[in-house]
Coordinates of C-alpha atoms in Angstrom, one line a residue:
X6 CA -18.0 -3.6 31.1
X7 CA -17.3 -6.6 28.9
X8 CA -20.1 -7.8 26.7
X9 CA -20.9 -11.3 25.6
X10 CA -22.6 -12.3 22.3
X11 CA -23.7 -15.7 21.3
X12 CA -20.3 -16.4 19.5
X13 CA -17.7 -13.7 20.3
X14 CA -16.9 -11.7 23.4
X15 CA -16.3 -8.0 23.0
X16 CA -14.4 -5.5 25.1
X17 CA -14.7 -1.7 25.4
X18 CA -11.6 0.3 24.5
X19 CA -11.4 3.9 25.9
X20 CA -9.1 6.0 23.8
X21 CA -7.2 8.8 25.5
X22 CA -7.0 11.7 25.4
X23 CA -10.1 12.0 23.3
X24 CA -12.3 9.8 25.6
X25 CA -13.8 8.0 22.6
X26 CA -15.0 4.5 23.3
X27 CA -15.0 1.7 20.7
X28 CA -15.6 -2.0 20.8
X29 CA -13.1 -4.7 19.9
X30 CA -14.0 -8.3 19.3
X31 CA -12.1 -11.2 20.8
X32 CA -9.3 -12.0 18.4
X33 CA -9.5 -8.6 16.6
X34 CA -6.5 -6.3 16.8
X35 CA -6.7 -2.8 18.4
X36 CA -5.7 -1.3 15.0
X37 CA -8.4 -3.1 13.1
X38 CA -11.1 -2.0 15.6
X39 CA -9.9 1.6 15.5
X40 CA -9.8 2.1 11.7
X41 CA -13.1 0.3 11.3
X42 CA -14.6 2.8 13.7
X43 CA -13.2 5.8 11.7
X44 CA -10.3 6.5 14.1
X45 CA -7.4 7.9 12.1
X46 CA -4.1 6.7 13.5
X47 CA -0.7 6.2 12.0
X48 CA 0.1 2.7 10.7
X49 CA 2.1 1.0 8.0
X50 CA 2.6 -2.8 7.6
X51 CA -0.2 -3.9 9.9
X52 CA 1.8 -7.0 10.8
X53 CA 4.1 -5.9 13.6
X54 CA 7.2 -5.0 11.6
X55 CA 7.3 -1.2 11.0
X56 CA 6.4 0.1 14.5
X57 CA 4.3 3.0 13.1
X58 CA 1.2 2.1 15.3
X59 CA 2.7 2.3 18.7
X60 CA 0.4 3.1 21.6
X61 CA 0.4 2.8 25.4
X62 CA -2.1 0.7 27.4
X63 CA -2.9 2.5 30.6
X64 CA -5.4 0.0 32.0
X65 CA -6.4 -3.5 31.3
X66 CA -5.0 -6.8 30.2
X67 CA -3.8 -7.6 26.7
X68 CA -1.7 -10.0 24.6
X69 CA 1.0 -9.1 22.1
X70 CA 1.1 -11.4 19.2
X71 CA 4.2 -13.5 18.6
X72 CA 4.9 -11.9 15.2
X73 CA 6.2 -8.7 16.9
X74 CA 10.0 -8.9 17.1
X75 CA 12.3 -7.4 19.7
X76 CA 13.4 -4.9 17.1
X77 CA 9.9 -3.6 16.5
X78 CA 9.0 -3.4 20.2
X79 CA 11.9 -3.2 22.7
X80 CA 11.6 -5.1 26.0
X81 CA 11.7 -1.9 28.0
X82 CA 8.8 -0.5 26.0
X83 CA 6.7 -3.7 26.7
X84 CA 7.5 -3.2 30.4
X85 CA 6.0 0.3 30.2
X86 CA 2.8 -0.9 28.6
X87 CA 3.8 0.3 25.1
X88 CA 2.6 -2.0 22.3
X89 CA 1.7 -2.1 18.6
X90 CA -2.0 -1.6 17.8
X91 CA -1.7 -3.9 14.8
X92 CA -0.6 -6.9 16.9
X93 CA -2.4 -6.4 20.2
X94 CA -5.4 -8.4 21.3
X95 CA -7.6 -7.3 24.2
X96 CA -8.2 -9.7 27.1
X97 CA -10.3 -7.2 29.1
X98 CA -11.7 -3.7 28.8
X99 CA -8.8 -1.3 28.1
X100 CA -7.8 2.3 28.4
X101 CA -5.3 3.1 25.6
X102 CA -3.4 6.3 24.9
X103 CA -3.1 6.9 21.2
X104 CA -2.2 9.8 18.9
X105 CA -5.0 10.4 16.4
X106 CA -3.9 11.9 13.1
X107 CA -5.2 15.1 11.7
X108 CA -5.1 14.5 8.0
X109 CA -6.4 16.4 5.0
X110 CA -6.6 13.1 3.1
X111 CA -10.1 11.6 2.7
X112 CA -10.8 8.7 5.1
X113 CA -12.2 5.5 3.5
X114 CA -13.9 3.0 5.8
X115 CA -12.6 -0.6 5.9
X116 CA -14.9 -3.3 4.7
X117 CA -14.8 -7.1 4.5
X118 CA -15.3 -8.3 0.9
X119 CA -15.9 -11.3 -1.3
X120 CA -14.9 -11.0 -5.0
X121 CA -14.8 -13.0 -8.2
X122 CA -11.7 -13.3 -10.3
X123 CA -12.5 -12.0 -13.7
X124 CA -9.0 -11.9 -15.2
X125 CA -5.5 -13.3 -14.5
X126 CA -3.1 -11.9 -17.0
X127 CA 0.6 -12.6 -16.8
X128 CA 2.6 -9.5 -17.7
X129 CA 6.1 -10.8 -17.1
X130 CA 7.7 -14.1 -16.1
X131 CA 6.8 -13.3 -12.5
X132 CA 4.2 -10.6 -12.4
X133 CA 0.5 -11.2 -12.8
X134 CA -2.4 -8.7 -13.1
X135 CA -5.4 -9.9 -11.2
X136 CA -8.8 -8.2 -11.8
X137 CA -11.6 -8.8 -9.3
X138 CA -15.2 -7.9 -9.3
X139 CA -16.8 -7.3 -5.9
X140 CA -20.1 -9.1 -5.2
X141 CA -23.0 -7.0 -6.5
X142 CA -24.1 -5.8 -3.1
X143 CA -20.7 -4.4 -2.2
X144 CA -19.3 -1.0 -2.9
X145 CA -15.9 -0.2 -1.4
X146 CA -14.7 3.4 -2.2
X147 CA -10.9 3.7 -1.9
X148 CA -8.1 6.2 -2.6
X149 CA -5.6 5.6 -5.4
X150 CA -2.5 4.2 -3.8
X151 CA -4.2 2.3 -1.0
X152 CA -4.0 -1.5 -0.5
X153 CA -6.2 -4.4 0.4
X154 CA -5.6 -7.5 2.4
X155 CA -6.4 -11.0 1.2
X156 CA -7.2 -14.2 3.1
X157 CA -4.8 -17.0 2.1
X158 CA -5.8 -20.6 2.7
X159 CA -3.6 -22.3 5.3
X160 CA -2.1 -19.0 6.5
X161 CA -3.1 -17.2 9.7
X162 CA -1.9 -13.8 8.5
X163 CA -3.4 -12.1 5.5
X164 CA -1.3 -10.8 2.5
X165 CA -1.5 -7.1 1.4
X166 CA -1.5 -5.9 -2.2
X167 CA -1.9 -2.4 -3.6
X168 CA -4.6 -1.4 -6.0
X169 CA -3.5 -0.8 -9.6
X170 CA -6.4 1.2 -10.8
X171 CA -8.3 4.3 -9.6
X172 CA -11.7 3.9 -8.0
X173 CA -14.4 3.4 -10.5
X174 CA -18.0 2.4 -10.6
X175 CA -18.6 -1.2 -11.4
X176 CA -16.6 -2.6 -8.5
X177 CA -13.6 -3.7 -10.6
X178 CA -10.3 -3.7 -8.7
X179 CA -7.0 -4.6 -10.2
X180 CA -3.8 -5.8 -8.4
X181 CA -0.3 -6.6 -9.7
X182 CA 1.2 -9.6 -7.9
X183 CA 4.8 -10.7 -8.1
X184 CA 5.3 -14.4 -7.7
X185 CA 7.8 -15.1 -5.0
X186 CA 9.4 -18.6 -4.9
X187 CA 8.0 -20.5 -1.9
X188 CA 5.7 -17.5 -1.2
X189 CA 2.4 -19.0 -0.3
X190 CA 0.5 -15.8 -0.6
X191 CA 1.9 -14.7 -4.0
X192 CA 1.6 -18.2 -5.4
X193 CA -2.0 -18.5 -4.2
X194 CA -2.8 -15.1 -5.9
X195 CA -0.9 -15.8 -9.1
X196 CA -2.6 -19.2 -9.5
X197 CA -6.1 -17.9 -9.2
X198 CA -8.4 -18.8 -12.1
X199 CA -11.3 -16.9 -13.6
X200 CA -14.5 -17.6 -11.7
X201 CA -12.8 -18.4 -8.4
X202 CA -13.7 -16.4 -5.3
X203 CA -11.4 -14.5 -2.9
X204 CA -12.1 -12.8 0.4
X205 CA -10.3 -10.0 2.3
X206 CA -10.7 -6.5 3.7
X207 CA -9.7 -3.0 2.9
X208 CA -8.9 -0.3 1.9
X209 CA -5.8 0.5 4.1
X210 CA -2.9 2.8 3.9
X211 CA -2.2 6.5 3.6
X212 CA -0.4 6.5 0.2
X213 CA -2.9 8.9 -1.5
X214 CA -2.5 11.8 -3.8
X215 CA -1.9 14.9 -1.7
X216 CA -1.6 17.8 -4.0
X217 CA -2.3 17.9 -7.8
X218 CA -1.2 21.5 -8.1
X219 CA 2.5 20.6 -7.9
X220 CA 5.0 19.0 -10.1
X221 CA 5.0 15.2 -9.3
X222 CA 7.6 12.5 -9.3
X223 CA 6.5 8.8 -9.3
X224 CA 9.1 6.0 -8.8
X225 CA 8.5 2.3 -8.8
X226 CA 10.3 -1.0 -9.2
X227 CA 8.8 -4.4 -10.1
X228 CA 5.2 -4.8 -9.0
X229 CA 5.5 -1.6 -7.1
X230 CA 4.1 -0.1 -10.3
X231 CA 0.6 -1.0 -9.0
X232 CA -0.1 1.9 -6.6
X233 CA 1.8 4.3 -8.9
X234 CA -0.4 3.3 -11.8
X235 CA -3.5 4.1 -9.8
X236 CA -2.1 7.4 -8.6
X237 CA -1.2 8.5 -12.2
X238 CA -4.6 7.4 -13.4
X239 CA -6.0 9.7 -10.6
X240 CA -3.8 12.6 -11.7
X241 CA -4.8 12.5 -15.4
X242 CA -8.5 11.7 -14.8
X243 CA -8.9 15.5 -14.4
X244 CA -7.2 18.6 -15.6
X245 CA -3.5 18.6 -14.7
X246 CA -1.3 21.4 -15.8
X247 CA 1.9 20.6 -13.9
X248 CA 4.7 18.2 -14.9
X249 CA 4.6 14.5 -13.9
X250 CA 7.6 12.2 -14.1
X251 CA 7.4 8.4 -13.8
X252 CA 10.7 6.6 -13.2
X253 CA 10.4 2.8 -13.4
X254 CA 13.3 0.5 -12.6
X255 CA 13.7 -3.1 -13.7
X256 CA 16.6 -5.5 -14.0
X257 CA 16.3 -6.5 -17.7
X258 CA 14.0 -5.9 -20.6
X259 CA 12.0 -9.0 -19.7
X260 CA 11.0 -7.4 -16.4
X261 CA 9.3 -4.4 -18.0
X262 CA 5.6 -4.2 -18.6
X263 CA 2.9 -1.8 -19.7
X264 CA 5.6 0.3 -21.5
X265 CA 3.4 0.8 -24.5
X266 CA 0.6 2.1 -22.3
X267 CA 2.9 4.6 -20.6
X268 CA 4.4 5.8 -23.8
X269 CA 0.9 6.3 -25.2
X270 CA -0.1 8.4 -22.1
X271 CA 3.1 10.5 -22.7
X272 CA 1.9 11.1 -26.3
X273 CA -1.5 12.1 -25.1
X274 CA -0.2 14.3 -22.3
X275 CA 3.1 16.2 -23.1
X276 CA 3.5 17.0 -19.4
X277 CA 3.8 13.3 -18.6
X278 CA 7.3 11.8 -18.9
X279 CA 7.9 8.1 -18.7
X280 CA 11.6 7.0 -17.9
X281 CA 12.2 3.3 -17.7
X282 CA 15.6 2.1 -16.7
X283 CA 17.4 -1.3 -16.6
X284 CA 19.9 -2.0 -13.9
X285 CA 21.2 -5.3 -15.4
X286 CA 20.2 -5.5 -19.1
X287 CA 20.7 -8.9 -20.8
X288 CA 23.1 -9.1 -23.7
X289 CA 20.3 -9.6 -26.2
X290 CA 18.1 -6.8 -24.9
X291 CA 19.2 -4.2 -27.5
X292 CA 18.3 -1.5 -25.0
X293 CA 18.8 2.1 -25.9
X294 CA 17.2 3.6 -22.9
X295 CA 18.5 4.5 -19.4
X296 CA 20.6 2.1 -17.5
X297 CA 21.8 1.9 -13.9
X298 CA 20.1 2.2 -10.6
X299 CA 16.9 4.3 -10.7
X300 CA 18.2 6.7 -8.0
X301 CA 21.1 7.6 -10.4
X302 CA 18.7 8.0 -13.3
X303 CA 16.6 10.4 -11.3
X304 CA 19.6 12.5 -10.4
X305 CA 20.7 12.6 -14.1
X306 CA 17.3 13.5 -15.3
X307 CA 16.2 16.1 -12.8
X308 CA 18.8 18.4 -11.3
X309 CA 16.4 20.5 -9.3
X310 CA 13.4 19.0 -7.6
X311 CA 12.6 21.7 -5.1
X312 CA 8.8 22.1 -4.5
X313 CA 7.9 18.7 -6.0
X314 CA 6.0 15.9 -4.4
X315 CA 7.2 12.3 -4.8
X316 CA 5.5 8.9 -4.5
X317 CA 7.5 5.7 -4.4
X318 CA 6.8 2.0 -4.2
X319 CA 9.3 -0.9 -4.4
X320 CA 11.9 -2.8 -2.5
X321 CA 13.6 -1.2 0.5
X322 CA 17.0 -0.6 -1.2
X323 CA 15.3 1.2 -4.0
X324 CA 13.3 3.3 -1.6
X325 CA 16.3 4.2 0.4
X326 CA 18.6 5.3 -2.5
X327 CA 15.8 7.1 -4.3
X328 CA 14.8 9.0 -1.2
X329 CA 18.4 10.1 -0.9
X330 CA 18.5 11.3 -4.5
X331 CA 15.2 13.2 -4.0
X332 CA 16.5 14.8 -0.8
X333 CA 19.7 15.9 -2.5
X334 CA 17.6 17.3 -5.4
X335 CA 15.6 19.5 -3.0
X336 CA 12.5 17.4 -2.2
X337 CA 11.5 17.8 1.4
X338 CA 11.0 14.7 3.5
X339 CA 7.5 15.7 4.3
X340 CA 6.7 15.7 0.5
X341 CA 7.8 12.1 0.0
X342 CA 5.3 9.3 0.4
X343 CA 6.4 5.7 -0.1
X344 CA 5.4 2.0 0.4
X345 CA 8.0 -0.7 0.8
X346 CA 7.5 -4.3 0.0

């Protein structure tokens, strides 16, 4: 039965086949309600684009948000009651069929947060490192590689950014933001000043370290370094006896950042290998390192990759070509984890 509060109406959602019952607030998506109640389901973008969170509504009335395209959810699927949890609002009590995940990864509860900007450092002409300190009463554990969502003034949708440091006491969280021309979210984040306050929620995502007892490949482009940085910090925060390779792709030398830090880590840990590559070096770059697309660099560097795990973050074309190179090198698809942006 529907319940009414002084401000917001709530509905009961019965999840099949488990029979679990959760509550969803008016205006809250089914996905947000599920993960805040500890229900582990598959999801990706959380904004109606990737189709990872499909479910079927068996009973009840609901609304699909306008942001869901015909490509993400076909008309025949809508006719059959199939929808995307991330973009569905309840209009009555519902019975929903979902597929709960059985994962060996730790589950981290989602929290709303308020944080103070304590640093805004510009690494390149378009990438900023933003460090936040959560309010004193807040502690939000998260897994390296996960992301948080931020409220952006004048925007209805939030903007997601991956954490760039492993979880630590002190409530300091770092993010790498690439300024996108005309991008309201990225410009808002990159323009933040020390002392300002931001709000949002998290953590989200399943990009977490799966097995530290294997050789590892990390691949990133642009600000995709953020989750890879947190994962590598996680790996080397404890004993690690296998080999780890980090391939970082940039267009020109001006787009590289944190290279000295990565080279220092390689000096401290002989089993860590940092391979930066430029796809379009400028004439004055005086670059003696690898050139070309990162997928080709990976193939030239590692002929056999059988039994290795890979973690990737970057633009779609980089993910696609790098995954192809990994597959040809012997990495199984189930051992590849990636985030596109």
